[in-house]
Structures are given as structure tokens and as C-alpha cells.
XYZ file of C-alpha atoms in Angstrom:
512
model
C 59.441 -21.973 0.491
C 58.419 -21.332 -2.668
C 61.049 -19.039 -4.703
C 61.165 -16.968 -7.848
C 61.117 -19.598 -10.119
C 58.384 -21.121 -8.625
C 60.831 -24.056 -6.897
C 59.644 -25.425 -3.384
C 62.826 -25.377 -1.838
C 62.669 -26.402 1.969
C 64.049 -23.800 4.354
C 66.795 -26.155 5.882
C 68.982 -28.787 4.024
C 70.998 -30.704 5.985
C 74.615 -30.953 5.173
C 73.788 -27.491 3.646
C 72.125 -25.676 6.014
C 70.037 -22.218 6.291
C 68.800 -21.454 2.630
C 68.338 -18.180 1.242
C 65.765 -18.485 -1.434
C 66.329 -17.352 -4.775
C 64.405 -14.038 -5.193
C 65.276 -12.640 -9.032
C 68.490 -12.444 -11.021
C 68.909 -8.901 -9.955
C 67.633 -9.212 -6.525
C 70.707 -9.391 -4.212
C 72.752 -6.608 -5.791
C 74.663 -4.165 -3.221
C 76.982 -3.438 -0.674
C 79.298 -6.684 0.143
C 81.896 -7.701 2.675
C 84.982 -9.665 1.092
C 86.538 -12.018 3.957
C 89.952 -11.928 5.537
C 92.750 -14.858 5.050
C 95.101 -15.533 7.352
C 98.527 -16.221 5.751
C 102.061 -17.146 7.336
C 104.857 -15.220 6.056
C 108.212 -16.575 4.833
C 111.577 -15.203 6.207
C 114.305 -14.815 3.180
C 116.151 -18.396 3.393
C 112.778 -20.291 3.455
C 112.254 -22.411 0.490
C 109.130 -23.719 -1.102
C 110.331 -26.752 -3.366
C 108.852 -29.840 -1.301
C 109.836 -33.404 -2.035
C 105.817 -34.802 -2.063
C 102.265 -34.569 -2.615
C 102.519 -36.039 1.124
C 105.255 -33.397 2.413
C 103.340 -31.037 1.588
C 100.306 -32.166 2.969
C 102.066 -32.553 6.569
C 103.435 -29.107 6.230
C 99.927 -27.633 5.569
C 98.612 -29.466 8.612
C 95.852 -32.028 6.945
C 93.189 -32.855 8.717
C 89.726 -34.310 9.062
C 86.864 -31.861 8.005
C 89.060 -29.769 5.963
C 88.032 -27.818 2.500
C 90.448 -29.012 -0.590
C 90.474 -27.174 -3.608
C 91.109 -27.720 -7.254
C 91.138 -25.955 -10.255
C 89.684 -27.306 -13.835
C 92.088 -25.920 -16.507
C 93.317 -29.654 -17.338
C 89.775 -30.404 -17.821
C 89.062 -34.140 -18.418
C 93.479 -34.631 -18.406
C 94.268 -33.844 -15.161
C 96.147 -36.197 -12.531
C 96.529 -33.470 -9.797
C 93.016 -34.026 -8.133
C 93.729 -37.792 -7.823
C 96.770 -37.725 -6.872
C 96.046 -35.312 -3.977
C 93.253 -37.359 -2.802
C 95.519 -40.557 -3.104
C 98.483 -39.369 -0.712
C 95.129 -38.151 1.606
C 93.530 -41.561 1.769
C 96.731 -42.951 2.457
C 97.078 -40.342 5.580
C 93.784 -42.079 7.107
C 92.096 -38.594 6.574
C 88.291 -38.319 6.599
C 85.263 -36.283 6.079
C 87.108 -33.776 3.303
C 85.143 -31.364 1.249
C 86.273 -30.981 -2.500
C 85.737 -27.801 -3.895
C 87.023 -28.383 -7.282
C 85.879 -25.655 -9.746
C 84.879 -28.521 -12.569
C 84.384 -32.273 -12.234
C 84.959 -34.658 -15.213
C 85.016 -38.405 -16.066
C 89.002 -38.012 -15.660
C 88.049 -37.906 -11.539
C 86.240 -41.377 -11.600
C 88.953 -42.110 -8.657
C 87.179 -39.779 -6.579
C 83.674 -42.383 -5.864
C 86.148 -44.799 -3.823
C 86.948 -41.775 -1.819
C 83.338 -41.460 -1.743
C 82.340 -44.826 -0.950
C 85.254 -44.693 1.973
C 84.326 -41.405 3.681
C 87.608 -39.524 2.329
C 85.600 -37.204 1.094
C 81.652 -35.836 2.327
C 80.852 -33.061 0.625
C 81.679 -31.487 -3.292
C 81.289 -27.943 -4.551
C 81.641 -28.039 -8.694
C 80.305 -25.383 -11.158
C 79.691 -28.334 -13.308
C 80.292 -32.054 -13.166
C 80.017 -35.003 -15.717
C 80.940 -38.549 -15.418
C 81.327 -41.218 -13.014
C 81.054 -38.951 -10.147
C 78.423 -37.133 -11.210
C 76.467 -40.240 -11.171
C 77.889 -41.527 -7.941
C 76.016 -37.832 -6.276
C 72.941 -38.617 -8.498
C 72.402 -42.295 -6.752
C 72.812 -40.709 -3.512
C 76.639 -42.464 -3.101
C 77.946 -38.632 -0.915
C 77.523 -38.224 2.530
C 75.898 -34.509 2.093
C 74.211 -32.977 -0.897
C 76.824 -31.503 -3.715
C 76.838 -27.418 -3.760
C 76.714 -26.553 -7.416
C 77.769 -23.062 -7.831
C 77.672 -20.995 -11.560
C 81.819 -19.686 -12.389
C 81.176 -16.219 -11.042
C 79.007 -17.424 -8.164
C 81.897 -19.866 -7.037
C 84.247 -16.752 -7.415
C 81.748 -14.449 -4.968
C 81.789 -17.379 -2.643
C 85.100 -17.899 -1.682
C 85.637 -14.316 -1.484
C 82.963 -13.357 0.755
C 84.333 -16.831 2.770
C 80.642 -18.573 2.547
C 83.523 -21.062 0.605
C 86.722 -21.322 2.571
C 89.370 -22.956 1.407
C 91.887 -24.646 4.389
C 94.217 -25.441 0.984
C 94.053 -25.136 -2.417
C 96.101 -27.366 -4.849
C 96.786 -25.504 -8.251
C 97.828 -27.534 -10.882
C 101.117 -25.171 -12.694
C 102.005 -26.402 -15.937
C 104.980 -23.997 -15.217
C 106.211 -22.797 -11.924
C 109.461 -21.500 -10.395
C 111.270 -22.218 -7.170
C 109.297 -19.648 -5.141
C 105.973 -20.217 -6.677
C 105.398 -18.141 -9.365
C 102.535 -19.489 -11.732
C 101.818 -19.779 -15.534
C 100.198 -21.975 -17.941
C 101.554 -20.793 -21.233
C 104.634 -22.715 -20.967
C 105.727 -26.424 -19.976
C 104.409 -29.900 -21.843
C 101.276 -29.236 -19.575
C 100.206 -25.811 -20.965
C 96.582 -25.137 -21.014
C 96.484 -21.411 -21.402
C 94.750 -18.711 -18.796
C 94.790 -19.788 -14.952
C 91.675 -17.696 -14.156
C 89.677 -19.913 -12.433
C 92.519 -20.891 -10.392
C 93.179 -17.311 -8.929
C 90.056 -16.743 -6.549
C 92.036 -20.424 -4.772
C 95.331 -18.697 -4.626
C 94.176 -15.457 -3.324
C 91.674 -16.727 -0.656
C 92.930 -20.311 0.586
C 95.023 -20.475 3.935
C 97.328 -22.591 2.300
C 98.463 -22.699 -1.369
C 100.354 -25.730 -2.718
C 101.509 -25.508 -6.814
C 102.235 -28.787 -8.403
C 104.338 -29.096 -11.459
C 105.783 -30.888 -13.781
C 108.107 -28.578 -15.100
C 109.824 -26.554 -12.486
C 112.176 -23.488 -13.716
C 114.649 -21.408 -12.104
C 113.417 -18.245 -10.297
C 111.554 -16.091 -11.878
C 109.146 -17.655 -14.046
C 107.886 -15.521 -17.407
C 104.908 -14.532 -17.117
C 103.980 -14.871 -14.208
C 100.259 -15.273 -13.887
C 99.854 -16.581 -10.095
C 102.566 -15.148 -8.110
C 104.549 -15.846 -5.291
C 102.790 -13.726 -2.705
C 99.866 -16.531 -2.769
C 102.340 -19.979 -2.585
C 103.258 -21.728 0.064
C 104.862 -24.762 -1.018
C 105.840 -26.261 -4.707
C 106.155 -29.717 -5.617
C 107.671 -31.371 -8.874
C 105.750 -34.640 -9.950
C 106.372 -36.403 -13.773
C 103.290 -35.266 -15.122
C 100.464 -33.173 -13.525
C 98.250 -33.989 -16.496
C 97.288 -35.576 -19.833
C 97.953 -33.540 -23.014
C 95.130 -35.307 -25.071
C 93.053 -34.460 -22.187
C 93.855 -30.583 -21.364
C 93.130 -29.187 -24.929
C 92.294 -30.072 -28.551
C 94.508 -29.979 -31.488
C 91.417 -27.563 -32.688
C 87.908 -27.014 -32.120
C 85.511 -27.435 -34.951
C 82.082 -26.171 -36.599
C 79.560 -28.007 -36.970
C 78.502 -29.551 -40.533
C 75.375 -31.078 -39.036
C 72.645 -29.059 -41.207
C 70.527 -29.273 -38.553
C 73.205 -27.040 -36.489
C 74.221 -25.138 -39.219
C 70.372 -24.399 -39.791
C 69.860 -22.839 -36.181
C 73.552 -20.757 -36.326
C 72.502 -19.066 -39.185
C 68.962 -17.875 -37.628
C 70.662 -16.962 -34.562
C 73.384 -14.791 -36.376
C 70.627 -13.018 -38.331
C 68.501 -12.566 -35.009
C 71.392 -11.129 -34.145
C 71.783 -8.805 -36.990
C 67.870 -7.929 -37.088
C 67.912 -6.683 -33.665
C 71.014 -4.419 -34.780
C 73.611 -5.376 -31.890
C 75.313 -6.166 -35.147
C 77.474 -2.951 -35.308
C 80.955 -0.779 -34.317
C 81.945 -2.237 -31.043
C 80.091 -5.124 -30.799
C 81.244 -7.804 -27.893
C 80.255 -11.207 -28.399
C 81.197 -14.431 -26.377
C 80.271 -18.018 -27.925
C 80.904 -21.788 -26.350
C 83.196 -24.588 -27.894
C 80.572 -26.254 -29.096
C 79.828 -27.108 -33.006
C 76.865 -25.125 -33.359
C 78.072 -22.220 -30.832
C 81.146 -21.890 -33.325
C 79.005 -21.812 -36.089
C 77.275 -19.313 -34.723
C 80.106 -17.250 -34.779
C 81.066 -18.484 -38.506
C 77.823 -16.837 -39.635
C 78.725 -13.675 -37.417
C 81.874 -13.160 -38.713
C 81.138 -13.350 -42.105
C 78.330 -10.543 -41.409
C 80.614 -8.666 -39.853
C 83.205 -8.692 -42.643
C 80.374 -8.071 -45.243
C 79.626 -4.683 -43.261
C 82.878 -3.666 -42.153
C 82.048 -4.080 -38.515
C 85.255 -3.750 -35.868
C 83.994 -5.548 -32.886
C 84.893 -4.370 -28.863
C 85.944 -7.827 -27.305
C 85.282 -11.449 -27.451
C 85.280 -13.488 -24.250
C 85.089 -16.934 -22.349
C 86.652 -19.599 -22.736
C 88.626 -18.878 -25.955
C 88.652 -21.503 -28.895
C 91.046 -20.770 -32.374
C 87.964 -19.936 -34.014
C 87.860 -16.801 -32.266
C 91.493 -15.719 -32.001
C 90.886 -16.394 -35.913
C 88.625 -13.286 -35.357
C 90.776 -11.675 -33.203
C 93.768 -11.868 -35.164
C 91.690 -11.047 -38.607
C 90.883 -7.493 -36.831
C 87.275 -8.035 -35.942
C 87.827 -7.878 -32.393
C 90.293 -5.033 -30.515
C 90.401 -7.628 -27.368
C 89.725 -11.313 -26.358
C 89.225 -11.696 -22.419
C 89.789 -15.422 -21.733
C 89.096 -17.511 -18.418
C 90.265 -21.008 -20.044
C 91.429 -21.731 -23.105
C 89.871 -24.591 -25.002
C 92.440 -25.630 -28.059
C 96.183 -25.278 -28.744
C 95.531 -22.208 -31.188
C 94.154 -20.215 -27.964
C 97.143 -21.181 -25.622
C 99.741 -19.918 -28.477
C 97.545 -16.222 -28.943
C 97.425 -16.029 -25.073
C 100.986 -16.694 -24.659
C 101.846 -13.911 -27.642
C 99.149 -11.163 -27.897
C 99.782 -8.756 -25.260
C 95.828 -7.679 -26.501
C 94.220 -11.726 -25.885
C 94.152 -10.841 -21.835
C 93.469 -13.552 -19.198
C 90.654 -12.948 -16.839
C 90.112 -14.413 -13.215
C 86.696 -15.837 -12.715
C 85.826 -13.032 -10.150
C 86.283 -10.228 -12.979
C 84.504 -12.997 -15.521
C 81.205 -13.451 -13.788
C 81.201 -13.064 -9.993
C 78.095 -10.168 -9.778
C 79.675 -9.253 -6.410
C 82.638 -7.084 -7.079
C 82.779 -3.908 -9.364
C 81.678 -4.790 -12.354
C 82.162 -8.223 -13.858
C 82.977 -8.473 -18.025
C 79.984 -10.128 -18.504
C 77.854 -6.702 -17.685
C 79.419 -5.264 -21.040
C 78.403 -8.426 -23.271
C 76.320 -7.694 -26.216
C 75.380 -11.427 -27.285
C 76.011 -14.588 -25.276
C 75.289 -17.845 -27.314
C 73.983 -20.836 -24.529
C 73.196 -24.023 -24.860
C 70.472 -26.059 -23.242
C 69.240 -29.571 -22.175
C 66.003 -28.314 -21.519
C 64.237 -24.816 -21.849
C 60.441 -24.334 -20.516
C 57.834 -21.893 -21.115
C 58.973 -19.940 -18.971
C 62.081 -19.721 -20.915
C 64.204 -21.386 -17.483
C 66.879 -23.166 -18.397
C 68.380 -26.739 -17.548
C 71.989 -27.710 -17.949
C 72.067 -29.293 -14.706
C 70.495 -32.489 -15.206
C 69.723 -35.004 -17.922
C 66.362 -36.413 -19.010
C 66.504 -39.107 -16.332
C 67.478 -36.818 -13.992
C 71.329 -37.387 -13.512
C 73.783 -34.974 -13.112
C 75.292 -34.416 -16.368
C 76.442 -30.951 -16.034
C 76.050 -27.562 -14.652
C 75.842 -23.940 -14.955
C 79.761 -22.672 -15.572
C 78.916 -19.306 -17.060
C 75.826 -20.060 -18.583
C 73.508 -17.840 -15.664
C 76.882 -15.706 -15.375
C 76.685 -14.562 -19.390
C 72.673 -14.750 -19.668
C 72.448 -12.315 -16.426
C 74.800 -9.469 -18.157
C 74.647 -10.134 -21.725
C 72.370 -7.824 -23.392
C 70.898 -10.731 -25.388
C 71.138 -13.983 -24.416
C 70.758 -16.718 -27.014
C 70.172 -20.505 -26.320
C 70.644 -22.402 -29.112
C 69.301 -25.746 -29.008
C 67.600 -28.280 -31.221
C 63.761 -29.113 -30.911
C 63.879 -32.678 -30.155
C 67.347 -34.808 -28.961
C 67.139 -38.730 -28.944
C 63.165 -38.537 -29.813
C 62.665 -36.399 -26.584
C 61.646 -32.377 -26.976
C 63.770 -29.965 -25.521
C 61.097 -27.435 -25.125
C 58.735 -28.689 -21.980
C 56.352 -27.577 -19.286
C 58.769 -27.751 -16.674
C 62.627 -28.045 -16.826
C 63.485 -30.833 -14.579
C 66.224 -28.515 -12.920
C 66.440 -24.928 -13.144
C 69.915 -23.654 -13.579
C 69.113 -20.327 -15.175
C 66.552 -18.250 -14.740
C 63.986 -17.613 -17.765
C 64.102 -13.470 -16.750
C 67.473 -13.352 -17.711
C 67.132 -15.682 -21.188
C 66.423 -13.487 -24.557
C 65.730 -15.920 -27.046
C 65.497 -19.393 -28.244
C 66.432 -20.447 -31.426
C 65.842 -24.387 -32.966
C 65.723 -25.716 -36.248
C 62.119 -24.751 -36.980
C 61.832 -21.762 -35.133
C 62.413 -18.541 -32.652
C 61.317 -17.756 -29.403
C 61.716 -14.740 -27.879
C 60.634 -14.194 -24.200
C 57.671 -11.741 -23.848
C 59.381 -10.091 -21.241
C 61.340 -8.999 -24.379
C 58.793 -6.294 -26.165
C 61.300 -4.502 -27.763
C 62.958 -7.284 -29.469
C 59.255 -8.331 -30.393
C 58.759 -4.948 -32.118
C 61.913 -4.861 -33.986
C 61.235 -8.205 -35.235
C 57.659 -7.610 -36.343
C 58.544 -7.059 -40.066
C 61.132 -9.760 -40.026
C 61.443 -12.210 -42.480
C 62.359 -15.050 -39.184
C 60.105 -17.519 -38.167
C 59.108 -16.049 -35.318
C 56.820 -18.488 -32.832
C 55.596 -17.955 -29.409
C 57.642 -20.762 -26.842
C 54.218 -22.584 -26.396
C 54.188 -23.378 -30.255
C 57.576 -24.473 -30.394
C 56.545 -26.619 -27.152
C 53.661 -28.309 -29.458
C 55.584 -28.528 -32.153
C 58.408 -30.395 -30.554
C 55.774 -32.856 -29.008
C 54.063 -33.620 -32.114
C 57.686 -34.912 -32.864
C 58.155 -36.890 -29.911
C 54.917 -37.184 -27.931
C 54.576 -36.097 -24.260
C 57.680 -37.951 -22.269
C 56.633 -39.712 -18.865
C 57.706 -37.420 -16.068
C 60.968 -38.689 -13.972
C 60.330 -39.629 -10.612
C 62.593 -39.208 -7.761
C 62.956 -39.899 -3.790
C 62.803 -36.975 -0.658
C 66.368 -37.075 -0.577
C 68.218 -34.174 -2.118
C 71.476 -34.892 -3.737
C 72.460 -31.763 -5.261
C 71.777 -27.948 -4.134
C 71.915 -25.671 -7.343
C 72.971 -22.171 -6.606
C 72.131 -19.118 -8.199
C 75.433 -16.608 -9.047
C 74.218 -14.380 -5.595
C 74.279 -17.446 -3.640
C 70.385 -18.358 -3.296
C 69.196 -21.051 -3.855
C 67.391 -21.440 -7.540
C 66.579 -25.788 -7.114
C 67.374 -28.473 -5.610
C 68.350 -31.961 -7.518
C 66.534 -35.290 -5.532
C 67.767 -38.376 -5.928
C 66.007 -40.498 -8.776
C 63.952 -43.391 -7.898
């Protein structure tokens, strides 16, 4: 089959199965059927508190074939993952699916489990590291399901992802299971991509390494969702979960391209009263927002909401009044967990009400501007963040198709060229988003802005920005670089990239 983005995807994958082809961003948008979960309730003397990772495995009935879940809030410091999978290899247990919402180099334990047939089959929304290249080389049983943050969401509620038990790693949680992150020497902020797991698994286990007495405050998971609770010495690594601080860039390069996206920004006049904005944690994305805020203090502009994952740089926003809200699925530095935990107005989001285009009405739908980033971007403005230039895994969508499909402009920011290669090419090696749902690109030497765009075009006609069509940017990056020799790679598909509505947009084959 040949889909919208011109992909030949094949109409059966094994260890997949039936595919539904991608057909357009906005193409499967109507009525939907959430699934049911079946829970066991608790009488009042029950209790929760478990001794073990392996107690609580018996008690939730682990077997082969089962669906394991994990949450990424500890990003590249969490233990929880491998400890789980530990106690299960130690069980004898085979032929497990990991749905874990992130993967990172942190989770290198994982390609033994690999290797041994512990575990067959990953879902991620992004992955990096030693496992990511472990799926690349072909090292997993069946191909890895990589799903966008909303799309992961939609899929465990409408049960095409079920979850036999998910494991949520609680920086703080009480006897009975109540949930928060804001507290404990664990704390990583907003649990949102951790609630879809609670609320939709058959069995719920919290692990924690600092266990309080009944109730918890807040309470951000609650005990309806728990079944059991177990204390361990650490569930993660502090260095690892979040930064002392996120930083701008001071690469003029980066600086260069912020400041022409902030004016495209302006010049197109989203610029004004109420004005929602989400940005990433990278150096240039925060720049970005460095040249927006100082715009928007220059013009008196009171922004709607900022969302995402939330660095200090925007609760420095926030707090300096030029946003009324910040709507946060993870938070990324120390400075965001401390505004989460004490303005009642910095609100935590699950991932369904982030980005899942299933349910009614996502916060994405009311973004104004969403900066992205990109590996590669082609003429027909599709995006890669999937794969690297030799055509490993080094990534994935996480919001990116999520915020480009609602935002009202969607901005990659990206340099031409990278490591003498050009960003800007024929044909992205993997397509993660789709160029009908991508505004603009903006490098160092130039903007594009897809022609699918006229109005932009129009109200950029007496511009002062260098305004070029994609094609020249394309030429100009290869004058830079040359034309790179194109990757080759075997039958065998490793990796099946899913679109937010849960078609199929490309498929990732194993490199030769």
C-alpha cells in the first residue's frame, strides 16, 4: 500500500499485524469507543504495602505473553524499569511486551532481556541508546511499535494497547496508593504520562522510595487505580530525573535561527493578547522563547498558556505575568518541579488531555505556536525524528506530530547542515510527522514556509525575512555538504512508526 505520505507500507507486518494505512493528519477524526478494564476491588482491612518487586509480581499473576508498562518521568535516572525486568527474568518469565512510554540509555539492561527472550516486543514514543540500537540491528523478536505521546494515550484507551500491569514509578506514595511526584528525594514533577497506565492497566503496582502515612498531599494518582505498593531504597537517579536548570543556547548559529523564528512569529501577528505558546528543552527551542518574551514585554502582550514539558525558562514567564497558565505533562528542571508543586495556576496534564486526538479536545488544538525540532525535513516539509542519518533509531515522535497537528503554526527549527550532512533532503529517511501539518522551517540562512500555507505567504510578502522556497534551502544546504550516499537497508522491518490516530505513517528496516 502506498499511503499519504507516499510510504509503501505492506498490508501485513508480522508481529504487528493488520495495518491501517495512514490516510491524512485529519483523516480518522470521529466517533470512538474507549475500552473497559476489569479491576478487583479491595474489602476495608486489605492492605497494599508489599514486601517486593517479586511479591508483587506473584500477586498480580505474571506470566508469559503479558504487556508491562512503564512510565518515563525519571527519564535517563530511573531504576524502576530494570529492576522490574530483573525480579521477571529471575521468575523464568518469557515473551513480555514493554510498553514503556520513553526508552533511554539508562535501560541498556533491557538488550540481555532481549537477547534472552524476556522480552519480544516494545512500544516507546521515543527511544535512544543502547536499546534503540539493539531494535535497529534487528536484536527483538517482533518489530518495536513507536507511538507519538497522544497517540500512545488513544491507544491504551481504546485497548488497541492493553496493559496486564503497569509499574509507576512514585517518588511519593502513601500506604493505600495515593501518587505524587512533587515530593520525596525522587521528585520529578507532573505524573501525566503515567495516568493513561493507572487508569487502564488490570493491575497497578506503585514503587517508592519514600512511602508516607495515609493520605499523601497532593495526590496526583489516586488510590482508586493501585493495587499494590512497594518501598525499594531508591526508584531512581537524581542527576538523571532533572537538571539543576535548563539553558539557552549561546551558539550564534542557534541564536541566529531563534531570533528569525520569534520574528516569523511576530510578522504573522500570533504575537498578541492571549497568545499560547509551547517550546522544547532544547538550547535553541529556549532561545526561541528568549526572543519571544522579550517581544512580548516590549508590547505589553499577556499571553493565554504555555505548555509541554515545562523547563524554568518558562515558569520564568509564567511567574513574570506573561502567561495566565502553564499546562505541564513532565517537567524538565528543578525550577519546574518547585512552580508545579506551589502554583495552584502551573496545572499538570495527563497525556490523553495533552495530545491524544481521540477524546474531547486535546490542549494542543488551542496552541498558537509549537517550536519542533528535526533530524531531517524534506520537500515535502515531512519530518524525521525517528531515525538518524545511518538509519538507527535515535529517537521518536513524543509530541512533535501531537503539537504540529493542533498548533496553529508549527515551527521546526533546525540548522542547514549537522556534521557536514544537510538537513533539508529529497526524502526523509523516516517520516514521523507529516509535512501537511508542518508551517514553517527556519535555519540559519533562511525560511521555508509550506505552500500549503498561502496565507502566511501573503502576510510575509513585504517582509524584511529571508524568505526561500524549501527546494532552495535544499540546494543551498547541498552546496554545503554535497549530495550524501543514500542508506541502505534489509526487507526486515524493525520498527513500525505510528501516526497519533493509529495508522501507520512508515516503517523503519533494518540497516544493511
Amino acid at each position: 500500500m502506498i499511503n499519504a505520505v507516499k510510504r509503501e507500507i505492506p498490508e501485513f507486518i508480522e508481529g504487528y499485524g493488520k495495518v491501517k494505512p495512514f490516510m491524512g493528519a485529519y483523516a480518522n477524526i470521529g466517533d470512538v469507543v474507549k475500552t473497559s478494564v476489569k479491576i478487583k476491588s479491595v474489602k476495608p482491612n486489605d492492605k497494599k504495602v508489599l514486601p517486593s518487586i517479586k511479591d508483587a509480581l506473584l500477586k498480580c499473576g505474571i506470566k508469559d505473553g503479558m504487556t508491562i508498562s512503564f512510565h518515563h518521568h525519571l527519564r535517563n535516572g530511573d531504576y524502576v524499569l530494570n529492576m522490574v525486568l530483573d525480579e521477571i527474568a529471575k521468575l523464568g518469565i518469557k515473551n513480555l511486551t514493554v510498553a514503556a512510554s520513553s526508552i533511554f540509555p539508562c535501560h541498556a539492561p533491557l538488550v540481555e532481556h532481549i537477547k534472552n527472550g524476556v522480552v519480544t516486543k516494545i512500544y516507546a514514543n521515543y527511544m535512544s541508546g543502547p536499546v534503540a540500537e539493539a531494535v535497529s540491528k534487528g536484536l527483538l523478536k517482533y518489530p518495536a511499535i513507536m507511538h507519538t505521546h497522544g497517540g500512545r494515550a488513544r491507544a491504551i484507551e481504546s485497548g488497541d494497547l492493553h496493559i496486564d500491569i503497569a509499574f509507576i514509578a512514585a517518588p511519593t506514595c502513601d500506604t493505600y496508593g495515593n501518587i505524587n511526584g512533587v515530593e520525596g528525594k525522587s521528585a520529578c514533577g507532573s505524573l501525566g504520562y503515567a495516568i493513561p497506565d493507572a487508569m487502564y492497566a488490570e493491575k497497578v503496582v506503585a514503587i517508592t522510595d519514600n512511602l508516607v502515612d495515609y493520605p499523601a498531599c497532593p495526590i496526583e494518582i489516586s488510590q482508586e487505580y493501585v493495587d499494590y505498593v512497594v518501598v525499594v531504597d531508591e526508584i531512581g537517579d537524581p542527576k538523571g530525573i532533572v537538571s539543576g536548570t535548563t539553558r539557552i543556547t549561546r551558539d550564534p548559529i542557534g541564536l541566529r535561527i531563534a531570533k528569525l523564528a520569534a520574528q516569523l512569529i511576530d510578522e504573522v501577528g500570533l504575537l498578541k493578547d492571549g497568545f499560547s505558546f509551547q517550546t522544547g528543552a532544547g538550547g535553541t527551542s529556549l532561545a526561541v522563547a528568549a526572543f519571544v518574551k522579550d517581544i512580548m514585554k516590549k508590547k505589553n502582550i499577556k499571553g493565554s498558556f504555555a505548555a509541554g514539558g515545562i523547563t524554568g525558562y518558562i515558569v520564568d514567564m509564567f511567574e513574570e505575568g506573561l502567561f495566565k497558565a502553564l499546562f505541564d505533562v513532565q517537567c524538565f528542571d528543578l525550577k519546574a518541579v518547585e512552580s508545579y508543586k506551589n502554583n495552584k495556576a502551573h496545572q499538570g496534564m495527563s497525556a490523553s488531555m495533552y495530545g491524544n486526538p481521540h477524546n474531547k479536545g486535546s490542549v494542543v488544538n488551542n496552541l498558537d505556536v509549537m517550536i519542533l525540532g528535526a533530524t531531517e525535513v524534506d520537500i515535502d516539509f515531512n519530518v524525521n525524528v525517528t531515525t538518524g542519518s545511518n538509519g538507527i533509531i535515535i529517537g521518536g515522535s513524543g509530541g512533535h506530530s501531537d503539537t504540529a497537528a493542533g498548533a496553529k503554526l508549527a515551527i521546526v527549527v533546525t540548522q542547514l547542515t549537522k556534521a557536514r550532512l544537510p538537513i533539508i533532503v529529497d526524502r526523509v529517511t523516516t517520516v514521523t510527522t507529516p509535512g501537511e501539518t508542518i508551517d514553517a522551517v527556519v535555519t540559519e540562512r533562511g525560511i521555508a514556509i509550506n505552500p500549503r500555507r498561502q496565507d502566511l505567504l501573503e502576510k510575509l510578502k513585504d517582509s524584511n525575512l529571508p524568505i526561500f522556497t524549501i527546494e532552495e534551502l535544499k540546494n543551498m544546504a547541498e552546496k554545503l555538504t554535497g549530495v550524501p550516499e543514500k542508506i541502505e537497508f534489509e526487507d526486515r522491518i524493525v520498527a513500525v512508526v505510528e501516526y497519533r490516530d493509529g495508522t501507520v505513517i512508515d516503517v523503519v528496516r533494518q540497516v544493511r
